[in-house]
PDB file of C-alpha atoms in Angstrom:
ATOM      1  CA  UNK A   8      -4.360   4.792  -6.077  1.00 85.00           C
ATOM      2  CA  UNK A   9      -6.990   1.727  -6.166  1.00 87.00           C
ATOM      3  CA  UNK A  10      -7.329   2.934 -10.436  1.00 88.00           C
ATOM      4  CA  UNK A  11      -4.024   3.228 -10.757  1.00 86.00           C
ATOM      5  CA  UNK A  12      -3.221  -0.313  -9.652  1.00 87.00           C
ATOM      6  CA  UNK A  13      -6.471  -1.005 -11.688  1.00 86.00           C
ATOM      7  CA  UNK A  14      -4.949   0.135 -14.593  1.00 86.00           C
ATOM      8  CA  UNK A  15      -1.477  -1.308 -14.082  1.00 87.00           C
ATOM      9  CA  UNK A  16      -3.219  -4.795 -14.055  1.00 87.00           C
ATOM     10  CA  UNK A  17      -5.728  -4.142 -16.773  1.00 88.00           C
ATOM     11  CA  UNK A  18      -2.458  -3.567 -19.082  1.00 88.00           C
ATOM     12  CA  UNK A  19      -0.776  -6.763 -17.673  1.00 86.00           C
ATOM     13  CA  UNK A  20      -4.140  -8.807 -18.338  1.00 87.00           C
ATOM     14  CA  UNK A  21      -4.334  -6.977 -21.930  1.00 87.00           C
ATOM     15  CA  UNK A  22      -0.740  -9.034 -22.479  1.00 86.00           C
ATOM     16  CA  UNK A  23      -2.136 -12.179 -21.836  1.00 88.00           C
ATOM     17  CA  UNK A  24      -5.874 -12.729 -21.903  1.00 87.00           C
ATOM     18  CA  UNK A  25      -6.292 -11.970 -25.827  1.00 87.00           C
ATOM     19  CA  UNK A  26      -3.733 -14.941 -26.849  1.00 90.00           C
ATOM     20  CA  UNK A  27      -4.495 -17.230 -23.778  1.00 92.00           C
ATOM     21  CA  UNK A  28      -6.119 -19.850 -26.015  1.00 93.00           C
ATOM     22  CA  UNK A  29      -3.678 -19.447 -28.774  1.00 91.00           C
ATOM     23  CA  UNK A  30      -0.881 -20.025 -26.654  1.00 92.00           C
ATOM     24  CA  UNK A  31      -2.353 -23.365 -25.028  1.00 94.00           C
ATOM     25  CA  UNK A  32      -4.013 -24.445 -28.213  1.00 93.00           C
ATOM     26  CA  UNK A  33      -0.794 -23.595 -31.034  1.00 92.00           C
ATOM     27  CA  UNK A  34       2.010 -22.515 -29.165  1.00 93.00           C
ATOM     28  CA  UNK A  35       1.879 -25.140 -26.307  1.00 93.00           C
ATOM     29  CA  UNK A  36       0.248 -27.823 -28.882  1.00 93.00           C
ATOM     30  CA  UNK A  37      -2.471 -28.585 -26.862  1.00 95.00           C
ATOM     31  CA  UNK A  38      -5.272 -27.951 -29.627  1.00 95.00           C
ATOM     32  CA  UNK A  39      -7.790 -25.116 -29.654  1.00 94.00           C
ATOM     33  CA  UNK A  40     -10.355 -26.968 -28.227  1.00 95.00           C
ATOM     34  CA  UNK A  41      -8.519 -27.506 -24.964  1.00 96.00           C
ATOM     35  CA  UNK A  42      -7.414 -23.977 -24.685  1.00 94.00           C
ATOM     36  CA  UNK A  43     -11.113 -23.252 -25.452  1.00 95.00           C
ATOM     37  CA  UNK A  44     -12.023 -25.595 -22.761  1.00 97.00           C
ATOM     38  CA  UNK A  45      -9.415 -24.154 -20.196  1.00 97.00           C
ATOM     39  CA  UNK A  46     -10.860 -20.412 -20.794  1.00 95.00           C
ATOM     40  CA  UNK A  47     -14.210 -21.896 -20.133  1.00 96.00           C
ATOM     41  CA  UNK A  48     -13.491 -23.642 -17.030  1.00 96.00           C
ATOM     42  CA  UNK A  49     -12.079 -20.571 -15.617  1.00 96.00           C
ATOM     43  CA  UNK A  50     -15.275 -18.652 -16.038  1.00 95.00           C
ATOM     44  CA  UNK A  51     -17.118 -21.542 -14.515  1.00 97.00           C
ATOM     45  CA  UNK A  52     -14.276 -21.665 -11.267  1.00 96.00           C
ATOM     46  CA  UNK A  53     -14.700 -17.793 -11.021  1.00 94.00           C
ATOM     47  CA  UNK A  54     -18.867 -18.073 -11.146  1.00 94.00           C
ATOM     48  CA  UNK A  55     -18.573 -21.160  -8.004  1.00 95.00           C
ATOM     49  CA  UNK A  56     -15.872 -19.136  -6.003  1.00 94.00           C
ATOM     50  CA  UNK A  57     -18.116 -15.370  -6.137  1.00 90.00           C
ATOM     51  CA  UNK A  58     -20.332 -16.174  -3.196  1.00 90.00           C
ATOM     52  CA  UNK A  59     -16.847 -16.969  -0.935  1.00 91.00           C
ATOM     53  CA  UNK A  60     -15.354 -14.325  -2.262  1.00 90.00           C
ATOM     54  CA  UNK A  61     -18.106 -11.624  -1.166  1.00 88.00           C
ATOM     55  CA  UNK A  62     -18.460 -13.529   2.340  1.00 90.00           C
ATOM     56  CA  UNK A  63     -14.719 -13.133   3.044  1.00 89.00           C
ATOM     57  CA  UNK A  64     -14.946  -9.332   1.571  1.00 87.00           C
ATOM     58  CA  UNK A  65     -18.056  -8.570   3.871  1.00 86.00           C
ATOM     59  CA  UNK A  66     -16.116 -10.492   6.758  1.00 87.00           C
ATOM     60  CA  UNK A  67     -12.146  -9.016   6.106  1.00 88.00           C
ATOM     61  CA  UNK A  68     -12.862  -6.451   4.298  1.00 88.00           C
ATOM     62  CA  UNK A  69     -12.014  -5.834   0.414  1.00 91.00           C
ATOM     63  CA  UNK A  70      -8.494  -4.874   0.639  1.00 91.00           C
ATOM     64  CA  UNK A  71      -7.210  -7.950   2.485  1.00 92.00           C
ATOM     65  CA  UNK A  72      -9.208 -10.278  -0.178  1.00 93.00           C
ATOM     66  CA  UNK A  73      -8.001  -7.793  -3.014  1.00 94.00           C
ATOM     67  CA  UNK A  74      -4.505  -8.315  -1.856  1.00 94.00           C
ATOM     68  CA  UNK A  75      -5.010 -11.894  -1.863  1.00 95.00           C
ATOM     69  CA  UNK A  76      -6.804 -12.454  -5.413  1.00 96.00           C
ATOM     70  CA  UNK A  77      -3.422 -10.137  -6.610  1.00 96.00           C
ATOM     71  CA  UNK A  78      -1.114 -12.075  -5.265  1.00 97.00           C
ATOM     72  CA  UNK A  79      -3.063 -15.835  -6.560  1.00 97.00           C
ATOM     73  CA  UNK A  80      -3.543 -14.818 -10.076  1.00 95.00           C
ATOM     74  CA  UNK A  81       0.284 -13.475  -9.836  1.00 96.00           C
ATOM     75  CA  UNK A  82       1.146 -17.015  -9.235  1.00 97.00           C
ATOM     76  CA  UNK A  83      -0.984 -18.461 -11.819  1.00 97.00           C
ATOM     77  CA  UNK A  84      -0.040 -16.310 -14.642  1.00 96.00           C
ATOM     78  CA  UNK A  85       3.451 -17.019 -13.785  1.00 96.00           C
ATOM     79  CA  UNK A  86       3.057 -20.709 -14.327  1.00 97.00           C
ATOM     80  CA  UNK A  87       0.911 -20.240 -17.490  1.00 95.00           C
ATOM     81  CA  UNK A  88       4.365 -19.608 -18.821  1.00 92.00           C
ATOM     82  CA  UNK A  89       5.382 -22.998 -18.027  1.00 94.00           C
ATOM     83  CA  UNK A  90       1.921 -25.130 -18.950  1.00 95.00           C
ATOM     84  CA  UNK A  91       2.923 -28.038 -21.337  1.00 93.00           C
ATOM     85  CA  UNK A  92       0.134 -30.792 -20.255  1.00 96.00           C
ATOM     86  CA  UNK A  93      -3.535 -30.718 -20.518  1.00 97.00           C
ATOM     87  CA  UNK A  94      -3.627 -31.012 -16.820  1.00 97.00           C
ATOM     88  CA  UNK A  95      -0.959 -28.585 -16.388  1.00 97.00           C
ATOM     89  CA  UNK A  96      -3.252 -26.073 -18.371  1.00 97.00           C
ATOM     90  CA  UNK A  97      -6.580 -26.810 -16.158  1.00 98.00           C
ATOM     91  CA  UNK A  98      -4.707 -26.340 -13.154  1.00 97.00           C
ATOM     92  CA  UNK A  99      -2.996 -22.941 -13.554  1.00 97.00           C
ATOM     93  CA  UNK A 100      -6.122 -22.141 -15.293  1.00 96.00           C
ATOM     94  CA  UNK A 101      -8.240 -22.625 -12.175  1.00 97.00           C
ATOM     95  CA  UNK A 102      -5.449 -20.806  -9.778  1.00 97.00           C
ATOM     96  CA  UNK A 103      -5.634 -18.001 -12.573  1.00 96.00           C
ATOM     97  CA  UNK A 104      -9.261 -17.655 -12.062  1.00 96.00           C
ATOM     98  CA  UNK A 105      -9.592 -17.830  -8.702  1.00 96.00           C
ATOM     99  CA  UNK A 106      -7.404 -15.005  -8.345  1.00 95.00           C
ATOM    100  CA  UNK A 107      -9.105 -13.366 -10.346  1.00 92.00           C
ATOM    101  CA  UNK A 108     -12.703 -14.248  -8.721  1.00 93.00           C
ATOM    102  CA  UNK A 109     -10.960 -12.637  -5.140  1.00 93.00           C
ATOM    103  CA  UNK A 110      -9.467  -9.947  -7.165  1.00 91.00           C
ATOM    104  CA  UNK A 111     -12.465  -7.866  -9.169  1.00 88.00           C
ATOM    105  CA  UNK A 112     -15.661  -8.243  -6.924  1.00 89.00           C
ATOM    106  CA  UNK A 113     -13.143  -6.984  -4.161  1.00 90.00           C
ATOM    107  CA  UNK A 114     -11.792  -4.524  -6.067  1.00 89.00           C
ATOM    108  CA  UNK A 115     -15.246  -2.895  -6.327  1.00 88.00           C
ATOM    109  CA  UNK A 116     -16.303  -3.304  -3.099  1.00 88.00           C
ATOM    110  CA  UNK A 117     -12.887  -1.494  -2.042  1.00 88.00           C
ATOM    111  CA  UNK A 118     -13.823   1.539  -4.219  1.00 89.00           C
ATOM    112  CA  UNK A 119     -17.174   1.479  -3.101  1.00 87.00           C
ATOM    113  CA  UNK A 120     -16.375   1.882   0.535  1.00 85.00           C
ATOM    114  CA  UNK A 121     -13.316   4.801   0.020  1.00 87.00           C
ATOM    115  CA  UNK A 122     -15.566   6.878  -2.778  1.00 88.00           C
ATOM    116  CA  UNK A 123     -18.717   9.271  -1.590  1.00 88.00           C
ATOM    117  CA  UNK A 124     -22.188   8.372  -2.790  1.00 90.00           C
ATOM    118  CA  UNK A 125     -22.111  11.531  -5.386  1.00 92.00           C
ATOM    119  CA  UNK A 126     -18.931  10.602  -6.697  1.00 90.00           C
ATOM    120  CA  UNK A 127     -19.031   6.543  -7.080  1.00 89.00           C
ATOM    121  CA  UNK A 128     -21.075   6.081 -10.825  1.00 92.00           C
ATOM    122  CA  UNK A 129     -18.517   8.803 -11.909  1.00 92.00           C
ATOM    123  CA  UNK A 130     -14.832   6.500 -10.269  1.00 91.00           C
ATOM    124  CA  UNK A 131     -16.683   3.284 -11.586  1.00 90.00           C
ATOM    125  CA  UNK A 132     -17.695   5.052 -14.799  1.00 92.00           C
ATOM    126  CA  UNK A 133     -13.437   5.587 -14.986  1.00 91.00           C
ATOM    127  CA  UNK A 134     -12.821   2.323 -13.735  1.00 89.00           C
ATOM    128  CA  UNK A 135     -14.202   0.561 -16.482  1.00 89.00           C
ATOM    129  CA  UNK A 136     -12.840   3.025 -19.113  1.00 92.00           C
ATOM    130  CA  UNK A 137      -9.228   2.279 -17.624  1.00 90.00           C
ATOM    131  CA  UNK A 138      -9.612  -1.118 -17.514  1.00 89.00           C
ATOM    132  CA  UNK A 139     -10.406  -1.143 -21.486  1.00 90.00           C
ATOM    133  CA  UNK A 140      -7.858   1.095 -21.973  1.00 91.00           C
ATOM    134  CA  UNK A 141      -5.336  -1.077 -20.053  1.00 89.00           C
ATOM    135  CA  UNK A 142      -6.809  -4.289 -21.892  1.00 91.00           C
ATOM    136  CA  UNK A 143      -6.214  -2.064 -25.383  1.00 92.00           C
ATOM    137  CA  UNK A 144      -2.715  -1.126 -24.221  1.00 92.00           C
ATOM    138  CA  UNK A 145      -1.633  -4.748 -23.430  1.00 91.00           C
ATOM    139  CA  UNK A 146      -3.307  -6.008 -26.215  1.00 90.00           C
ATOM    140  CA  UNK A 147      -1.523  -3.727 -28.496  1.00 93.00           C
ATOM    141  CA  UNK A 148       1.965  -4.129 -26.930  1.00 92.00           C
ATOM    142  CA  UNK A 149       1.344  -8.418 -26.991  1.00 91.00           C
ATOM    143  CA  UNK A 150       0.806  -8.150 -30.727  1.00 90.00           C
ATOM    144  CA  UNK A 151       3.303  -6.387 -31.282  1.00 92.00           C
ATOM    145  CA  UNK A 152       5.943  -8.772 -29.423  1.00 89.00           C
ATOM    146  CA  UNK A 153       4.707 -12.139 -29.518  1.00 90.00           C
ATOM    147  CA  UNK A 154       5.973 -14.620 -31.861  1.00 88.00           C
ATOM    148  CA  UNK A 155       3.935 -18.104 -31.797  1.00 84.00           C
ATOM    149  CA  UNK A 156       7.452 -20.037 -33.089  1.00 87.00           C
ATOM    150  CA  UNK A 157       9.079 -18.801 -29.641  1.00 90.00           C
ATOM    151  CA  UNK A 158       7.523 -19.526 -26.751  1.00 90.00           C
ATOM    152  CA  UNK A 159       9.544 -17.910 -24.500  1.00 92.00           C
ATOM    153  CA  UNK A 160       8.241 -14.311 -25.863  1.00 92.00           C
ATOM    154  CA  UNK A 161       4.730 -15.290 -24.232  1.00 92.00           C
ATOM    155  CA  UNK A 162       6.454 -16.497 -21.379  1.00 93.00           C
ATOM    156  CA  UNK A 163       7.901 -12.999 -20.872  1.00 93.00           C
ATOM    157  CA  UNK A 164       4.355 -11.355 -21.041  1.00 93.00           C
ATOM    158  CA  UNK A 165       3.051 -13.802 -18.473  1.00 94.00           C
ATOM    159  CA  UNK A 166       5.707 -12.651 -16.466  1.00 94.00           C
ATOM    160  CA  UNK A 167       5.322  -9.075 -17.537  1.00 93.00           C
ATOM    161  CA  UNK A 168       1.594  -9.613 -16.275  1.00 93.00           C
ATOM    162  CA  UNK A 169       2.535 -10.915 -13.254  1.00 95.00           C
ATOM    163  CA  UNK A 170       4.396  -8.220 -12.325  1.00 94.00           C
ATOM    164  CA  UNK A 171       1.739  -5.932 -12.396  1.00 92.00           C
ATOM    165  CA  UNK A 172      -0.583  -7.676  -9.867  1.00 94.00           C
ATOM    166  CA  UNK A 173       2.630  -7.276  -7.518  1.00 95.00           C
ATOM    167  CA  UNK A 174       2.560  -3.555  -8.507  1.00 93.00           C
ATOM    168  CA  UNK A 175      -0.730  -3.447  -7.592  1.00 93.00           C
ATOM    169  CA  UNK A 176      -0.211  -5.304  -4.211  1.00 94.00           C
ATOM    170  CA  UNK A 177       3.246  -2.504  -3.592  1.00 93.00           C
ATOM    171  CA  UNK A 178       0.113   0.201  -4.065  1.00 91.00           C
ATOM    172  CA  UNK A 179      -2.335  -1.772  -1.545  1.00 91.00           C
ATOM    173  CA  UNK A 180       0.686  -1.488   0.840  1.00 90.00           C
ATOM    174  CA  UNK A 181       0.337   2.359   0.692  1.00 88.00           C
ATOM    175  CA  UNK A 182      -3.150   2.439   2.118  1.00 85.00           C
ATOM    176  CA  UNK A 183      -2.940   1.167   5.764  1.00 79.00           C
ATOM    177  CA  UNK A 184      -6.160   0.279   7.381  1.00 76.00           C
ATOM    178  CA  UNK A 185      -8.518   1.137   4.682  1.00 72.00           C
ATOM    179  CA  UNK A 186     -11.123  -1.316   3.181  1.00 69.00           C
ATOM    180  CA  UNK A 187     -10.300  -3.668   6.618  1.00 73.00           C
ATOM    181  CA  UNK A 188     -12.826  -5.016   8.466  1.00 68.00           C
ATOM    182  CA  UNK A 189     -16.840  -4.962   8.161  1.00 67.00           C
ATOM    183  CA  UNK A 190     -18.650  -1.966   7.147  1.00 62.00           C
TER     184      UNK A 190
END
């Protein structure tokens, strides 16, 4: 179930993460070099908020922080779709990437604890080949239905990708009591 939901949010990020800098930089008329600057100030909020992250995932467990990384970058990919300021784009930006800093060292840790010892290189070895498949997917189905003269069609794939954390979340639901607590 955890790859599953992996996937399901791999295809939603495919949507969005390819054209995140075109749609700040041409579509939202904030220049490339601010959408260039947003994606890079994401990676730098995601780098400051790991060592939080994995103290709340050894302290809660990995689901509950999973859960909680889904549900942030839900949020912030929802209000990409309605970024029109500079500040506007730094500040979904860094809600986007703290989701996501919750989201995938959790994620891991949560498939770590439910797989066996023998079987883990072989689920991670899958996890990472659904995840590109999921980014190829979304990437794909993006290209194919965003127009940069109408915003609204990357509005609908930020919604479409929020949707899929949510998905995600609805499978989480479905697997009481497992990745709680410490080890």
């Amino acid at each position: 179930r955890i790859l599953l939901g992996n996937s399901l949010s791999a295809i939603g990020s495919g949507l969005t993460m390819p054209l995140l800098i075109i749609y700040l930089g041409e579509v939202r008329g904030l220049g490339l070099t601010i959408g260039g600057l947003v994606v890079a100030s994401m990676a730098v909020v995601s780098l400051a908020a790991f060592p939080l992250v994995g103290w709340a995932s050894d302290r809660r467990g990995p689901r509950p922080v999973l859960m909680t990384g889904l549900l942030v970058e839900a949020v912030g990919v929802a209000l990409l779709g309605t970024v029109t300021s500079v500040g506007a784009a730094f500040a979904v930006g860094t809600i986007v990437a703290l989701g996501g800093a919750m989201a995938w060292p959790a994620q891991s840790a949560l498939l770590g604890r439910v797989t066996s010892q023998e079987a883990r290189q072989r689920v991670f070895g899958i996890q990472f080949m659904l995840l590109n498949l999921g980014l190829g997917v979304g990437g794909i189905v993006s290209a194919l239905v965003v127009s940069e003269s109408d915003p609204q069609t990357f509005v609908w794939l930020y919604l479409a990708d929020a949707a899929t954390y949510l998905v995600y979340v609805g499978v989480l639901l479905t697997m009481p009591g497992v990745g709680v607590g410490r080890v």
